[in-house]
Short mmCIF file of C-alpha atoms in Angstrom, two decimals:
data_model
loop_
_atom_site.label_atom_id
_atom_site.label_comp_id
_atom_site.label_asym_id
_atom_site.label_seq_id
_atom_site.Cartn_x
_atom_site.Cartn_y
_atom_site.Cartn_z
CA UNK A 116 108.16 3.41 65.44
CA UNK A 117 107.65 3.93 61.57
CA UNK A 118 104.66 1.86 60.33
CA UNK A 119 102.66 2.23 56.76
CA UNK A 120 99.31 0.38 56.88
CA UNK A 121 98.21 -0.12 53.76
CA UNK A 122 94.71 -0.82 52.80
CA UNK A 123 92.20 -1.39 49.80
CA UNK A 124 93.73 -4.13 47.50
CA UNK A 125 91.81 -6.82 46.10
CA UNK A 126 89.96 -8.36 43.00
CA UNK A 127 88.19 -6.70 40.20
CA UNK A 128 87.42 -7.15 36.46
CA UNK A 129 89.61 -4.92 33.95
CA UNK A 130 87.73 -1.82 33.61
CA UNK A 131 87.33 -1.70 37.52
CA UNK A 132 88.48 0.88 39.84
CA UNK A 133 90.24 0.31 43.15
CA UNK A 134 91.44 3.05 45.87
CA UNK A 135 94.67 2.06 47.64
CA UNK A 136 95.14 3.38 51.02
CA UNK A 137 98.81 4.15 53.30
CA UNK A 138 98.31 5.18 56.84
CA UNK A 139 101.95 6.99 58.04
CA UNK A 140 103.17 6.58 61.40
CA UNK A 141 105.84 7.14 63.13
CA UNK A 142 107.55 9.99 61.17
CA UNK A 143 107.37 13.68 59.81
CA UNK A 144 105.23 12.28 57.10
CA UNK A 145 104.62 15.79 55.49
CA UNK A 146 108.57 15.73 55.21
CA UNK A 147 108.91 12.57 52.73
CA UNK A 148 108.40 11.92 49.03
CA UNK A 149 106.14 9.08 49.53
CA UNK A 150 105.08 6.35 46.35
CA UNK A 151 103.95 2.87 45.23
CA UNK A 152 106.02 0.56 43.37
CA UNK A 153 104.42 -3.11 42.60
CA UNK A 154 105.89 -6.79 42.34
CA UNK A 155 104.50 -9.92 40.52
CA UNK A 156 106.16 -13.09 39.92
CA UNK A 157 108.65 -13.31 37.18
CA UNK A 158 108.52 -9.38 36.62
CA UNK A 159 110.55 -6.55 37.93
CA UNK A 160 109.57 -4.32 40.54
CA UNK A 161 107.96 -0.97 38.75
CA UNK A 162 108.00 2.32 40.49
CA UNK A 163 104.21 3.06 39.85
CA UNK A 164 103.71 6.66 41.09
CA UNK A 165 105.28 9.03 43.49
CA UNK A 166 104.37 12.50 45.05
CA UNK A 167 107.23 14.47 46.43
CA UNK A 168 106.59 17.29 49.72
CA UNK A 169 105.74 19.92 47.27
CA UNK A 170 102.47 17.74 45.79
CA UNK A 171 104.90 17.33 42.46
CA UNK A 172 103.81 13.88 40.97
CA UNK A 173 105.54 11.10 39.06
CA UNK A 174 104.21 8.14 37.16
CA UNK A 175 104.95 5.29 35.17
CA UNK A 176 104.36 5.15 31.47
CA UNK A 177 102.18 2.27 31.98
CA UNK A 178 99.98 3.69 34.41
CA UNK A 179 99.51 7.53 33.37
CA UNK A 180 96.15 8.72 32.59
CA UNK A 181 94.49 5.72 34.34
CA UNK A 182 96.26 6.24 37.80
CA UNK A 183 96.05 9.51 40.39
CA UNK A 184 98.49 9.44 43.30
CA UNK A 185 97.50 12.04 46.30
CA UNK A 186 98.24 12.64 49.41
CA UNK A 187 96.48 13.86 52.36
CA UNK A 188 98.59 15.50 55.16
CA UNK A 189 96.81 16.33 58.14
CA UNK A 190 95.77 12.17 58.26
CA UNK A 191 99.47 11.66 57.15
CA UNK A 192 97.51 9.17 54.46
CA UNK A 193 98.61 8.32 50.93
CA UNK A 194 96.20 7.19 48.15
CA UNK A 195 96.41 5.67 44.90
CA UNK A 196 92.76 5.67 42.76
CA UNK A 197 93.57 3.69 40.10
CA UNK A 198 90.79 3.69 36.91
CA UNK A 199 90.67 1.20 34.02
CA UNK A 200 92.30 -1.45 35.76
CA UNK A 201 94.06 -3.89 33.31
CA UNK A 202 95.28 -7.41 33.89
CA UNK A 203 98.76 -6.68 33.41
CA UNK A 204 97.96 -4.61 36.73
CA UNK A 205 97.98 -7.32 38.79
CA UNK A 206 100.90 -7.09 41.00
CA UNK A 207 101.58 -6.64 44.84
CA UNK A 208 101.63 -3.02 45.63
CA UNK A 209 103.56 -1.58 48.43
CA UNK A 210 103.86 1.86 49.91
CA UNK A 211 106.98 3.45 50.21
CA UNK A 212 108.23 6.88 51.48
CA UNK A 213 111.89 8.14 51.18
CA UNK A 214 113.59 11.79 51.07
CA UNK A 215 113.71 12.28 47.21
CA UNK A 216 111.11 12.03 44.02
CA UNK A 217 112.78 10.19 41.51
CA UNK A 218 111.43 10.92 37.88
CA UNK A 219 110.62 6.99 37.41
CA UNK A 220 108.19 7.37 40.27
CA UNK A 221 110.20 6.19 42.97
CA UNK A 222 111.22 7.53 46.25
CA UNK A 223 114.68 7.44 47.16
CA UNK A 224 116.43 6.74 48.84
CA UNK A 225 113.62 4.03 50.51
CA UNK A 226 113.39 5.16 54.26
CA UNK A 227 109.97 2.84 55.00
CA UNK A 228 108.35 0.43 52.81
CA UNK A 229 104.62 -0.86 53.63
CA UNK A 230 103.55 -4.61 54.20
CA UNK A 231 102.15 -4.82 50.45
CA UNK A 232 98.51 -4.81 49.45
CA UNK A 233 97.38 -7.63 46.66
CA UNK A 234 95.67 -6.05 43.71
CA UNK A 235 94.42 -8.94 41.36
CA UNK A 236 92.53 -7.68 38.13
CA UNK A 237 90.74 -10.77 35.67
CA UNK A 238 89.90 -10.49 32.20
#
């Protein structure tokens, strides 16, 4: 069965740092592009960073130079560190994994999607 666990949301001040956390199951993990994209009400989901199979990395505009996206194969475990945390960050993030890296930071097509992970940064 596929599962993606994701851990390490929460609440910080803008400035702060928080380390997001997706535990694969399930799958070939090493095999699949895997990303985050994030959701808040009223906005569009944003493709927020992506790393294909070959380490290759995507990000949004938004998010590059505060935001690292890694991956860690032998715990089939992705992480997003994300630095100087705005407001306009807050969002529901959610792990994804799919066969290609899109150049807007997605994966596609979207093969398994994670539960979400609230990240809530205050002013």
């Amino acid at each position: 069965q596929v599962q993606l666990v994701e851990s390490g949301g929460g609440s910080v001040q803008a400035g702060g740092s928080l380390r997001l956390s997706c535990a694969a199951s399930g799958y070939t993990y090493s095999s699949y592009c895997m990303g985050y994209f994030r959701q808040s009400p009223g906005k569009e989901r944003e493709g927020v960073a992506a790393i294909g199979r070959d380490g290759a990395t995507r990000y949004a505009d938004s998010v590059k130079g505060r935001f690292t996206i890694s991956r860690d194969n032998g715990k089939n475990t992705l992480y997003l560190q994300m630095n100087s945390l705005k407001p306009e960050d807050t969002a529901m993030y959610y792990c994804t994994g799919g066969p290609g890296l899109r150049s807007d930071g997605y994966c596609s097509p979207e093969h398994m999607r994670g539960q979400g992970t609230q990240v809530t940064v205050s002013s």
